mmCIF file of C-alpha atoms in Angstrom:
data_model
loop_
_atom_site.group_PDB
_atom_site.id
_atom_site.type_symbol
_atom_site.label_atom_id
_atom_site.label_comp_id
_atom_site.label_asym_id
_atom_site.label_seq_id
_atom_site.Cartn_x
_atom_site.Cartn_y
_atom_site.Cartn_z
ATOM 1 C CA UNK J 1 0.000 0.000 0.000
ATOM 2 C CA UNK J 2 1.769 3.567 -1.052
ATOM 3 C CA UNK J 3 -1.662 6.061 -1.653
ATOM 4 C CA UNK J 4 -4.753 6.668 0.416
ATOM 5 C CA UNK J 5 -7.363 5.065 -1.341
ATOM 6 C CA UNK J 6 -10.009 8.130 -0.032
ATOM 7 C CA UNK J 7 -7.850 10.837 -0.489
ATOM 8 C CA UNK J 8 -4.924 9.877 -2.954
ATOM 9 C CA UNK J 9 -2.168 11.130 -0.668
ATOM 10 C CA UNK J 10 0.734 8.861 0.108
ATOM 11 C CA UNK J 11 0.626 6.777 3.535
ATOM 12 C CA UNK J 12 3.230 6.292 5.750
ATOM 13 C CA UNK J 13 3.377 2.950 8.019
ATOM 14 C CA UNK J 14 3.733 4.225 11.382
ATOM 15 C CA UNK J 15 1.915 2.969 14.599
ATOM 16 C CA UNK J 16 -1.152 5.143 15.556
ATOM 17 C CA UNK J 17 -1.010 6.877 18.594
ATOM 18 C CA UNK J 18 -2.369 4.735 21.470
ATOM 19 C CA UNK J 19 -1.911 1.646 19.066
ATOM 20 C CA UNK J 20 1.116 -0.637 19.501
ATOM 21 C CA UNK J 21 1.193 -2.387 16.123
ATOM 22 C CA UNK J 22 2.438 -0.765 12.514
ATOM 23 C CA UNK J 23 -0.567 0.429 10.195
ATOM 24 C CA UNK J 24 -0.786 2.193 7.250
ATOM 25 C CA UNK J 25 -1.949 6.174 7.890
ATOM 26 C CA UNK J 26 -2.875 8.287 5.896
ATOM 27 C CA UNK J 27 -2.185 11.906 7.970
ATOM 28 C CA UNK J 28 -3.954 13.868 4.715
ATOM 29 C CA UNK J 29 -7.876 12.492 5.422
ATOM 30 C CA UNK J 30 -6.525 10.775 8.737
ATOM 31 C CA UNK J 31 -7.396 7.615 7.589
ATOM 32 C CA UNK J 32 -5.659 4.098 9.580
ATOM 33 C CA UNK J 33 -5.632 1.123 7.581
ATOM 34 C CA UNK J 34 -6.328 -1.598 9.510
ATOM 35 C CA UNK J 35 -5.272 -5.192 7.939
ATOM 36 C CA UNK J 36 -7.313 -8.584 9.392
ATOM 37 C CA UNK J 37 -7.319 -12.227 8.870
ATOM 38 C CA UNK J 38 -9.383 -13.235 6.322
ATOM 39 C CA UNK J 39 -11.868 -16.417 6.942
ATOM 40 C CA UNK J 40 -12.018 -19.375 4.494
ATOM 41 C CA UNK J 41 -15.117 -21.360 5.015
ATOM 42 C CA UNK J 42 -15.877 -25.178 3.538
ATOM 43 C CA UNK J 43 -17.509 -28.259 3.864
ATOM 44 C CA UNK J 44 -17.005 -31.755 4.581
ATOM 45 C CA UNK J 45 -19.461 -33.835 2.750
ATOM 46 C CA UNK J 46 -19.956 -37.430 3.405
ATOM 47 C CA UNK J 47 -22.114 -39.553 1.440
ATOM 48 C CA UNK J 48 -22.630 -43.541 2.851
ATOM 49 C CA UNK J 49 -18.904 -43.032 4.379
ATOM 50 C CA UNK J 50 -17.090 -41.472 1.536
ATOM 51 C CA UNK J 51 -15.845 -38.268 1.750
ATOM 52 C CA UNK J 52 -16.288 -35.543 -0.907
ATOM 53 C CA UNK J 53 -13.214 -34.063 -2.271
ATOM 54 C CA UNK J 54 -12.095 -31.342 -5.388
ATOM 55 C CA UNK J 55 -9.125 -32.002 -7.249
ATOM 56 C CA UNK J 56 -8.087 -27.889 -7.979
ATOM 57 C CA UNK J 57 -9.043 -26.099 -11.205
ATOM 58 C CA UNK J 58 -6.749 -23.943 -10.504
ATOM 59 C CA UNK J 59 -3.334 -21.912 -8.752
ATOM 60 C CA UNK J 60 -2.868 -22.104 -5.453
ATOM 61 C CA UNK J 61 -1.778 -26.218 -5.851
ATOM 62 C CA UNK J 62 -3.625 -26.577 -9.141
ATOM 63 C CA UNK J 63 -3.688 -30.491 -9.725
ATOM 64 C CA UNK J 64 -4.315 -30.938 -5.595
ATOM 65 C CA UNK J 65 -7.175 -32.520 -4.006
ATOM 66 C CA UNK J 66 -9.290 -30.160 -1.444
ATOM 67 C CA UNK J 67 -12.120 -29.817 0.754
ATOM 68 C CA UNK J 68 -14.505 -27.299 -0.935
ATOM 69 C CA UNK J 69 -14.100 -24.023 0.969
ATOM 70 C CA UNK J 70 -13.455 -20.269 -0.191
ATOM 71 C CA UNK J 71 -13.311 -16.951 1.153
ATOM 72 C CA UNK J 72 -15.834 -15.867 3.304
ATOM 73 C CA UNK J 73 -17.506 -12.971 1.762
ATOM 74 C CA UNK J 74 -19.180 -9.740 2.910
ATOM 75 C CA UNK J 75 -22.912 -10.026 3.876
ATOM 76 C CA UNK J 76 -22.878 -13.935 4.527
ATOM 77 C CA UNK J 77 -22.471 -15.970 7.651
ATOM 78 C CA UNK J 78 -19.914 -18.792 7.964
ATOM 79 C CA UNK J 79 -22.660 -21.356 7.191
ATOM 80 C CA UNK J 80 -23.489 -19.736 4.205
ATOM 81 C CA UNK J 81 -19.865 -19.187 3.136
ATOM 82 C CA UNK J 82 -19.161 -22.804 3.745
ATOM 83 C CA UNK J 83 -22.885 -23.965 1.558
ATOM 84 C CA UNK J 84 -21.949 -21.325 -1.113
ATOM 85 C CA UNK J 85 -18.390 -22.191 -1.655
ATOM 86 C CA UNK J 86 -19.687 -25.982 -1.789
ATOM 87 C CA UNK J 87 -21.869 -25.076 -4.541
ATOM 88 C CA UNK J 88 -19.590 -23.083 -6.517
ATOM 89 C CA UNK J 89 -16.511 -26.266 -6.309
ATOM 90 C CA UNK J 90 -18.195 -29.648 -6.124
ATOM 91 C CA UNK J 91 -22.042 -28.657 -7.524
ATOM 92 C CA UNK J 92 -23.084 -30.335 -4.368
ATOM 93 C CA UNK J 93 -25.841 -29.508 -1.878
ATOM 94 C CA UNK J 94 -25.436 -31.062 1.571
ATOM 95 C CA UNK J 95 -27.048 -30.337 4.846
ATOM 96 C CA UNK J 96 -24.884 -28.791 7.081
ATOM 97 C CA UNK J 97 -24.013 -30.280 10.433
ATOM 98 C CA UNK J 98 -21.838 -29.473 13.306
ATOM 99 C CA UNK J 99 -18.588 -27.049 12.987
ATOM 100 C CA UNK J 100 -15.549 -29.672 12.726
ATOM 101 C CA UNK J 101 -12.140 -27.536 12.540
ATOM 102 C CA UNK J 102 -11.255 -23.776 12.843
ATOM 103 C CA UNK J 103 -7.590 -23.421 11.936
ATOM 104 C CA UNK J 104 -5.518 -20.692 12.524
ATOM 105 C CA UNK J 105 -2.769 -20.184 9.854
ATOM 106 C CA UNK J 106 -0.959 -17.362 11.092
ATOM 107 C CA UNK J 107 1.992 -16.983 8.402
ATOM 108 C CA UNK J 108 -0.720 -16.292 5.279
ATOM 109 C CA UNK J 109 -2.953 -14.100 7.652
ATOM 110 C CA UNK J 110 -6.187 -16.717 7.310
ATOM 111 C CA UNK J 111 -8.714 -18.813 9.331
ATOM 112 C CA UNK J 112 -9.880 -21.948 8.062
ATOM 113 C CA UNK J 113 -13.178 -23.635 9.243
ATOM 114 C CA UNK J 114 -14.737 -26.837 8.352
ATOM 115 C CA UNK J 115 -18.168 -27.717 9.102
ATOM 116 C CA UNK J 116 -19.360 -31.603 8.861
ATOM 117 C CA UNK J 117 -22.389 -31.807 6.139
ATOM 118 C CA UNK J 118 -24.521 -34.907 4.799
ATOM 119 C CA UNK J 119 -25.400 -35.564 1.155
ATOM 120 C CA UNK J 120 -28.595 -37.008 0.918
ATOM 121 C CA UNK J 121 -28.211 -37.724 -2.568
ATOM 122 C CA UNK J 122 -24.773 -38.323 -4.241
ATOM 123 C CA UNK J 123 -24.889 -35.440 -6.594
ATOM 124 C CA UNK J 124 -22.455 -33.673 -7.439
ATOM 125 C CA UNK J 125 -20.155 -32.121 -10.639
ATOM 126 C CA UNK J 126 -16.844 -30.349 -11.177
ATOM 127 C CA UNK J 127 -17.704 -26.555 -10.591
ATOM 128 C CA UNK J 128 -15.054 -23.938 -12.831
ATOM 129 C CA UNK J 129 -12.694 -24.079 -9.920
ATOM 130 C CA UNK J 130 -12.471 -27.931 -9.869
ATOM 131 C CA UNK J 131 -10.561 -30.393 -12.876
ATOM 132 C CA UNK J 132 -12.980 -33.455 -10.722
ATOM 133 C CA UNK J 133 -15.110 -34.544 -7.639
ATOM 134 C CA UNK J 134 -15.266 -37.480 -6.177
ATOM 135 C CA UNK J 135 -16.397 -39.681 -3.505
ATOM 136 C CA UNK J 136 -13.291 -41.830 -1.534
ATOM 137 C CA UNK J 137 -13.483 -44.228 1.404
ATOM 138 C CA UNK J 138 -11.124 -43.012 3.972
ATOM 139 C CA UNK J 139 -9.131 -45.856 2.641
ATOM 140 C CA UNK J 140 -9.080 -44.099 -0.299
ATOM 141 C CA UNK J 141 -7.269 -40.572 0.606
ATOM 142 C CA UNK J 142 -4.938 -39.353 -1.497
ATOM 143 C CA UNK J 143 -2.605 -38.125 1.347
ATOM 144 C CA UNK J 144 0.382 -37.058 -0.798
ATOM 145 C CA UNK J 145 -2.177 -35.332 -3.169
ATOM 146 C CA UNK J 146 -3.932 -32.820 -0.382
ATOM 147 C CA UNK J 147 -3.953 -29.133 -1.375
ATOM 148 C CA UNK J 148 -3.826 -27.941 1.675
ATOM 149 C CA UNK J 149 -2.393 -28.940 5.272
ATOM 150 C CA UNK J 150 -5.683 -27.412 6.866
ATOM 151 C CA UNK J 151 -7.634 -29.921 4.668
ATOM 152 C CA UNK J 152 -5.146 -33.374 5.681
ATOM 153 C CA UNK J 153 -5.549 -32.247 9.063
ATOM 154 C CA UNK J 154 -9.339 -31.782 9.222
ATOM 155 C CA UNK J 155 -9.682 -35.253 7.545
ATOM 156 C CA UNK J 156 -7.224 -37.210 9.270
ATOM 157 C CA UNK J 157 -8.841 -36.126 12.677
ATOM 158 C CA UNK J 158 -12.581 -36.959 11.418
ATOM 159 C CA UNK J 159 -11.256 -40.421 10.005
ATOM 160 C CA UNK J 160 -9.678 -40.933 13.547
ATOM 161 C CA UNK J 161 -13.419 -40.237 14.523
ATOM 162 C CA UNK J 162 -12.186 -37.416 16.630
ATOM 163 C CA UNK J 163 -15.171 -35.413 17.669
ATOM 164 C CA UNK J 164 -14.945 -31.733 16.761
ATOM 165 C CA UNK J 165 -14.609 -28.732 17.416
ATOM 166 C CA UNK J 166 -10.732 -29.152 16.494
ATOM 167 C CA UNK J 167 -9.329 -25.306 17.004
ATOM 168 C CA UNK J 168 -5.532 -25.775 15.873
ATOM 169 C CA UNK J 169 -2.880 -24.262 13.913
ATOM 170 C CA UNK J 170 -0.410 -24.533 10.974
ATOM 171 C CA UNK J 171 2.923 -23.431 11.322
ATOM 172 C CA UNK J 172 5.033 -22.522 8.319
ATOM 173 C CA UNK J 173 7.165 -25.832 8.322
ATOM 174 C CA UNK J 174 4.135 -27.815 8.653
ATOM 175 C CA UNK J 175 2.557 -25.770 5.267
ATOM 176 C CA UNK J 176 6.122 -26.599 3.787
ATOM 177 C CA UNK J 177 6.246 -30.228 4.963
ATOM 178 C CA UNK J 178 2.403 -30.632 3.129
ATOM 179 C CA UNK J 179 3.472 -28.831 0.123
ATOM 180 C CA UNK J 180 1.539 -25.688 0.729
ATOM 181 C CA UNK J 181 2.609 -22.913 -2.056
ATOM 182 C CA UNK B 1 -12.607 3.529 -1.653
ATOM 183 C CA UNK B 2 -11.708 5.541 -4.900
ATOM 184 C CA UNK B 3 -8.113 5.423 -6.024
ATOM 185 C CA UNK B 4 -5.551 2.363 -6.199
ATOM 186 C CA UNK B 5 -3.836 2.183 -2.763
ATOM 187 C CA UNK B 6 -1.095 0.824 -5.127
ATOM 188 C CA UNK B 7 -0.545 3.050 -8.233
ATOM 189 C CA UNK B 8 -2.922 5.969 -7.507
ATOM 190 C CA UNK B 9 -5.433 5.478 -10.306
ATOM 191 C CA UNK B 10 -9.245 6.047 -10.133
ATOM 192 C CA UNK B 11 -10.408 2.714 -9.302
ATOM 193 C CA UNK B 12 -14.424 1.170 -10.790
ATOM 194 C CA UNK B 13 -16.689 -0.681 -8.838
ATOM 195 C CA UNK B 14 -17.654 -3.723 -11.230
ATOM 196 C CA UNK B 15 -17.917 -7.559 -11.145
ATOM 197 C CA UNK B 16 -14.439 -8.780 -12.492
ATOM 198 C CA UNK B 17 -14.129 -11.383 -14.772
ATOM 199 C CA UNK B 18 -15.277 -14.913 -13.991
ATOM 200 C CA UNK B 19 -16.484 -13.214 -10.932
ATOM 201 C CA UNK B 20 -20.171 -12.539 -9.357
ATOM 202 C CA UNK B 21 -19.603 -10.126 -7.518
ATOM 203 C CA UNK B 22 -18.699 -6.180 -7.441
ATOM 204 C CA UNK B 23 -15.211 -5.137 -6.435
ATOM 205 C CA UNK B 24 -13.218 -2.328 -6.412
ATOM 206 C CA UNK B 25 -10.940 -2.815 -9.501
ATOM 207 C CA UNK B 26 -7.593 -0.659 -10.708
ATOM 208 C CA UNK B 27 -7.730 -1.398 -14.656
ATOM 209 C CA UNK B 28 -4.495 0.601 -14.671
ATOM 210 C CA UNK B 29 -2.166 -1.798 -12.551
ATOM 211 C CA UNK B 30 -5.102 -4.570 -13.149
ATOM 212 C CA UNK B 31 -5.384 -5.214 -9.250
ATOM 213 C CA UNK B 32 -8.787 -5.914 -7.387
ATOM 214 C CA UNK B 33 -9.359 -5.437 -3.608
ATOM 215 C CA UNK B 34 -11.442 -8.115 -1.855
ATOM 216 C CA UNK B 35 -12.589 -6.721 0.876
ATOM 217 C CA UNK B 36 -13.717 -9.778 3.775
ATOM 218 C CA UNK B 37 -15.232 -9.986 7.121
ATOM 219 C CA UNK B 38 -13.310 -9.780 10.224
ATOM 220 C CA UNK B 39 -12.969 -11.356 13.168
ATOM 221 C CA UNK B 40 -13.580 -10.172 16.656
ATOM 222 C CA UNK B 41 -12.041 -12.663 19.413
ATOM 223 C CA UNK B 42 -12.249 -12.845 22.966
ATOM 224 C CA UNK B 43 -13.544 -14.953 26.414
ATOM 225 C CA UNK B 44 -15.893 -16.000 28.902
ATOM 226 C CA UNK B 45 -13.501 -15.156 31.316
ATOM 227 C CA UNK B 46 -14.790 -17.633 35.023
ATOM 228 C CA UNK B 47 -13.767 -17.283 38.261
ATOM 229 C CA UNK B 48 -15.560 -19.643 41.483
ATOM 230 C CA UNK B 49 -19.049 -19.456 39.269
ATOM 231 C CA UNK B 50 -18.342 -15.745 38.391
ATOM 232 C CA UNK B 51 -18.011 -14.184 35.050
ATOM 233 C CA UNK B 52 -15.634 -11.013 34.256
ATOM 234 C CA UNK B 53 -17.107 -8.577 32.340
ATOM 235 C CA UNK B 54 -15.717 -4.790 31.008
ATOM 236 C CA UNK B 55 -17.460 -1.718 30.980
ATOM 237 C CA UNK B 56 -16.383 -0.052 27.585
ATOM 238 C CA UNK B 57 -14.423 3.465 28.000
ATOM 239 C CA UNK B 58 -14.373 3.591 23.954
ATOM 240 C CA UNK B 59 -17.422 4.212 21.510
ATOM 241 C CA UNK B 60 -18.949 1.911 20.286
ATOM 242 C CA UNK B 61 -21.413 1.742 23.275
ATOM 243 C CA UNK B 62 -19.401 3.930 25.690
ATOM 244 C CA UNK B 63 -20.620 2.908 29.286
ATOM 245 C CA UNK B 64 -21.818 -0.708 28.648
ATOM 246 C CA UNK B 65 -20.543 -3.808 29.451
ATOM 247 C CA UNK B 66 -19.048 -6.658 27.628
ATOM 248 C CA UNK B 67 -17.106 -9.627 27.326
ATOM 249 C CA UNK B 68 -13.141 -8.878 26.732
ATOM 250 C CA UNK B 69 -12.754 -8.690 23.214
ATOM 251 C CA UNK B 70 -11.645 -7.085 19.886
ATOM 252 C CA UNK B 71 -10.577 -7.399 16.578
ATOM 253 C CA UNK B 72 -8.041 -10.491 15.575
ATOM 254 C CA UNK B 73 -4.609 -8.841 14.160
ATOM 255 C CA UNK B 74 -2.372 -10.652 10.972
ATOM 256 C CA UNK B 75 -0.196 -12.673 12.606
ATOM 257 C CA UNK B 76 -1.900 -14.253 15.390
ATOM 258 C CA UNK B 77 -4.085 -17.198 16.020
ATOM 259 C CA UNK B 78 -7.771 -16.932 17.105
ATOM 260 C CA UNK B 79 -6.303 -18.118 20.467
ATOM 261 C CA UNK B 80 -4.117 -15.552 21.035
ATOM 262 C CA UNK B 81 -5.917 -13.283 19.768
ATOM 263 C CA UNK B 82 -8.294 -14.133 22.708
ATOM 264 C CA UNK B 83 -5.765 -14.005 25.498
ATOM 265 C CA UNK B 84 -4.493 -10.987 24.206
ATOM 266 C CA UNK B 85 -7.341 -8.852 24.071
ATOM 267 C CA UNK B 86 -8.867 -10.584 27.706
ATOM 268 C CA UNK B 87 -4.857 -9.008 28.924
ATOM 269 C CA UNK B 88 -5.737 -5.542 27.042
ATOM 270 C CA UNK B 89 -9.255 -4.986 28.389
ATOM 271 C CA UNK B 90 -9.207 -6.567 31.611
ATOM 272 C CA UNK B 91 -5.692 -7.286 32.743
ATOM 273 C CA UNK B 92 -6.103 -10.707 33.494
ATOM 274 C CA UNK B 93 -4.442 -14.112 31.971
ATOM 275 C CA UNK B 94 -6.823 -16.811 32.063
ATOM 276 C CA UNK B 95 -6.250 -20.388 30.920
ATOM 277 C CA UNK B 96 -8.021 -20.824 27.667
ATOM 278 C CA UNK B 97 -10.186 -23.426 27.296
ATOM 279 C CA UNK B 98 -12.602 -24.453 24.719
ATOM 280 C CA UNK B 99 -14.144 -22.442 21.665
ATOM 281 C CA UNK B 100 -18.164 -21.448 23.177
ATOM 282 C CA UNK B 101 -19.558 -19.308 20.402
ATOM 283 C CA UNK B 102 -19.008 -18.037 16.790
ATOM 284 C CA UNK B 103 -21.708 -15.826 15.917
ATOM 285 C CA UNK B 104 -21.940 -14.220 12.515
ATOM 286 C CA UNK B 105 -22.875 -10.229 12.303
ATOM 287 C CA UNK B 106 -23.432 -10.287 8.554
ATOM 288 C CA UNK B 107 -24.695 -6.752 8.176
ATOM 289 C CA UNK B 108 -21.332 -5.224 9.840
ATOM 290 C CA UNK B 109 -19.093 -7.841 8.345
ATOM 291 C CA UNK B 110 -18.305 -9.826 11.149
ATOM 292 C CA UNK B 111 -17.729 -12.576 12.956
ATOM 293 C CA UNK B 112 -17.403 -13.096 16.918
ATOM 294 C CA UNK B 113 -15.565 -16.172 18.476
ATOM 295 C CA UNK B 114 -15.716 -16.648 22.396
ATOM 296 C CA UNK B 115 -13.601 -19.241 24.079
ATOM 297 C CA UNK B 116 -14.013 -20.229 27.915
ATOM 298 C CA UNK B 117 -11.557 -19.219 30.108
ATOM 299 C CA UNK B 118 -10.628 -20.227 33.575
ATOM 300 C CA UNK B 119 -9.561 -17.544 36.028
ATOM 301 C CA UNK B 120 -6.911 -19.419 38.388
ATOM 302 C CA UNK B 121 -6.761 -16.363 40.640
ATOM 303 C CA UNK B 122 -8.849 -12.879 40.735
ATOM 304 C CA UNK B 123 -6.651 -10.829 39.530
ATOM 305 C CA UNK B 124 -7.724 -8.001 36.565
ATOM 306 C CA UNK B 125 -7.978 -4.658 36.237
ATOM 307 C CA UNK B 126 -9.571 -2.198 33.868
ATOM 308 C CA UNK B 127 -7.163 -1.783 30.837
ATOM 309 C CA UNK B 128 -7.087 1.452 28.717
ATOM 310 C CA UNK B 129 -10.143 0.620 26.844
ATOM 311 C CA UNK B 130 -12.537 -0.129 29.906
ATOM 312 C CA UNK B 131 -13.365 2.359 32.693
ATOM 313 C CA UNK B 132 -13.692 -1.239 35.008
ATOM 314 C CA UNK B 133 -13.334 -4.620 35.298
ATOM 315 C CA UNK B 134 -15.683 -6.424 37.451
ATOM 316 C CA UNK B 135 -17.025 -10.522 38.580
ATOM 317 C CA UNK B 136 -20.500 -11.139 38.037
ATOM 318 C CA UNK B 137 -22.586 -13.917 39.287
ATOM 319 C CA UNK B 138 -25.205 -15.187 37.007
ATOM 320 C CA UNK B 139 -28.172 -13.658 38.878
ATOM 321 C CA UNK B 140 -25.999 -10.014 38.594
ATOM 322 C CA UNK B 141 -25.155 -9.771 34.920
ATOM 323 C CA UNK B 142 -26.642 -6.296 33.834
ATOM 324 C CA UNK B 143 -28.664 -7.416 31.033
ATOM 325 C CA UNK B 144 -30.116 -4.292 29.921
ATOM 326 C CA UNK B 145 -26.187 -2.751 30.226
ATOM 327 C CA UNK B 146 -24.642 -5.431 27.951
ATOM 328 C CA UNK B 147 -22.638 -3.923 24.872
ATOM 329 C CA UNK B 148 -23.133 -5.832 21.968
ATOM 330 C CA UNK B 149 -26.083 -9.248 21.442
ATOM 331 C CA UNK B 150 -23.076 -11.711 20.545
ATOM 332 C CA UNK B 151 -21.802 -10.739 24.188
ATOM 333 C CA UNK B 152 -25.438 -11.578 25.438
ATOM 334 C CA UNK B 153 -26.264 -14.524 23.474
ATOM 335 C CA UNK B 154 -23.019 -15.599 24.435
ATOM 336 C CA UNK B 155 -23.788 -14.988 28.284
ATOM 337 C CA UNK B 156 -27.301 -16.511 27.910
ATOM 338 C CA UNK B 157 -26.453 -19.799 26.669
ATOM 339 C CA UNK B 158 -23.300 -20.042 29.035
ATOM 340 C CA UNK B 159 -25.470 -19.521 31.900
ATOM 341 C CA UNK B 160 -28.175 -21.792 30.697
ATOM 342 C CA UNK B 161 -25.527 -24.508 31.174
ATOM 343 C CA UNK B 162 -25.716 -25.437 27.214
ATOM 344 C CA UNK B 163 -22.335 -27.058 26.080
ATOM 345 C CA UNK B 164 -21.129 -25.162 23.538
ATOM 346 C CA UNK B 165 -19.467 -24.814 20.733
ATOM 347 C CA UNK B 166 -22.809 -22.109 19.479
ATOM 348 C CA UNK B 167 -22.824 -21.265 15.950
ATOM 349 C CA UNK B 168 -25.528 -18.694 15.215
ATOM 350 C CA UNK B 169 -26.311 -15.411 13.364
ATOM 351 C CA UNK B 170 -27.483 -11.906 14.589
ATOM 352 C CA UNK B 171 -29.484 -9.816 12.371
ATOM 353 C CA UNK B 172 -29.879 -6.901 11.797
ATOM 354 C CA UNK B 173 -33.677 -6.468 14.117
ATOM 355 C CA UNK B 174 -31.734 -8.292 16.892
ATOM 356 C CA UNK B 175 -28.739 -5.611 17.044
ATOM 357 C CA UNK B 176 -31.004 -3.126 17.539
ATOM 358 C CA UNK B 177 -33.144 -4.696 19.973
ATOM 359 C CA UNK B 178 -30.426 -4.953 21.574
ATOM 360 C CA UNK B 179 -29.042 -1.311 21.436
ATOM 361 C CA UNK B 180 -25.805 -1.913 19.475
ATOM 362 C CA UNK B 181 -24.801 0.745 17.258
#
């Protein structure tokens, strides 16, 4: 960030008085610019015992299998987020159950959370953002193919039939050690 | 938001490509800004059957009470995001325990998460952002001085005895039922 996007002057990245972290400030319009986590919300659809996975469409890990979740957007709840982004990946339309995982990943600024939900029907299709879907037996998991080391942890505690909540987080070497780019 | 916070041009408010939604978009550097809810973290903070609660010395809602809390920073986990702001409100260090409630605000873009917290000792104190710190029993809690209806849905269902983890919405009718602003 170099200009106010209100007043088009440049900002400097100070820390506010009474504030004890850096921010971007705008002293023209005195405007702070504050910078949050950002929420990714998804699903993890079961049919008869098989778990529904997305093998990704595309970059980050394009080629990687994934839970279907997505940002979080403006004007939705985390339920709806979670439903929506199920939709949009895996053309699937489960019934929501219990919240399963929020992860913290603290190095890429995001929360991940994973709620449990049952398709009644096994219906689903490749959304754009998904090459496949498919249904696999936890026997079936393609461990060294996982997108995401929010998504191999999620599963591997709900195939340990670990009840949930599970609040965790990732460190960088662990997002290294699953591939995470 | 009007100009590029990156190269200073007048940005559009449009639905980008392959998109389906409106964002703010530079078509000079080709950048769009997602903007995403964010996440306000704190505690149930117990100690012998009493719960600590803050009386807010900052607007919003000036003069009312609530549970320690406040916006999660990049960086930190939902955890310590917690603990930090239950040591910034109300000068105590509680052992965390598990997540209680994650209520969605959709209309302000946000979304609240509450852990339990066990007070080993009595110690707290009102931080710079609460004009006092006080224990409440159940039967005291100043319902009709409570800040914010994710703090009281919160307190209601904590002192109802149901096990948590709660994962609800407030709308819009029920924040200003219940005074927020």
């Amino acid at each position: 960030m170099k200009y106010c996007s209100h007043c088009r002057a440049e900002v400097t990245f100070d820390i506010p008085e009474g504030d004890n972290r850096h921010r971007h400030i705008c002293h023209s319009c005195d405007t702070i610019f504050y910078e949050n986590p950002r929420i990714v919300a998804g699903t993890l659809p079961v049919f008869d015992g098989r778990i529904l996975l997305c093998r990704r469409a595309i970059s980050p890990r394009k080629g990687y299998w994934t839970l279907p979740a997505g940002f979080m957007e403006n004007g939705e709840s985390t339920e709806q987020a979670a439903l929506r982004e199920t939709w949009e990946e895996a053309e699937a339309r489960p019934v929501l159950g219990n919240l399963y995982s929020m992860i913290t990943v603290p190095h890429i600024n995001q929360v991940h959370i994973f709620f449990l939900a049952e398709m009644q029907v096994p219906e689903f299709s490749a959304g754009p953002e998904s090459l496949e879907v498919a249904l696999f037996t936890p026997a079936e998991i393609p461990w060294d193919k996982i997108a995401f080391p929010t998504v191999s942890e999620t599963l591997k505690r709900f195939i340990d039939g670990a009840t949930g909540p599970h609040v965790f987080d990732i460190r960088p070497d662990q997002a290294l050690h699953a591939g995470n780019d």
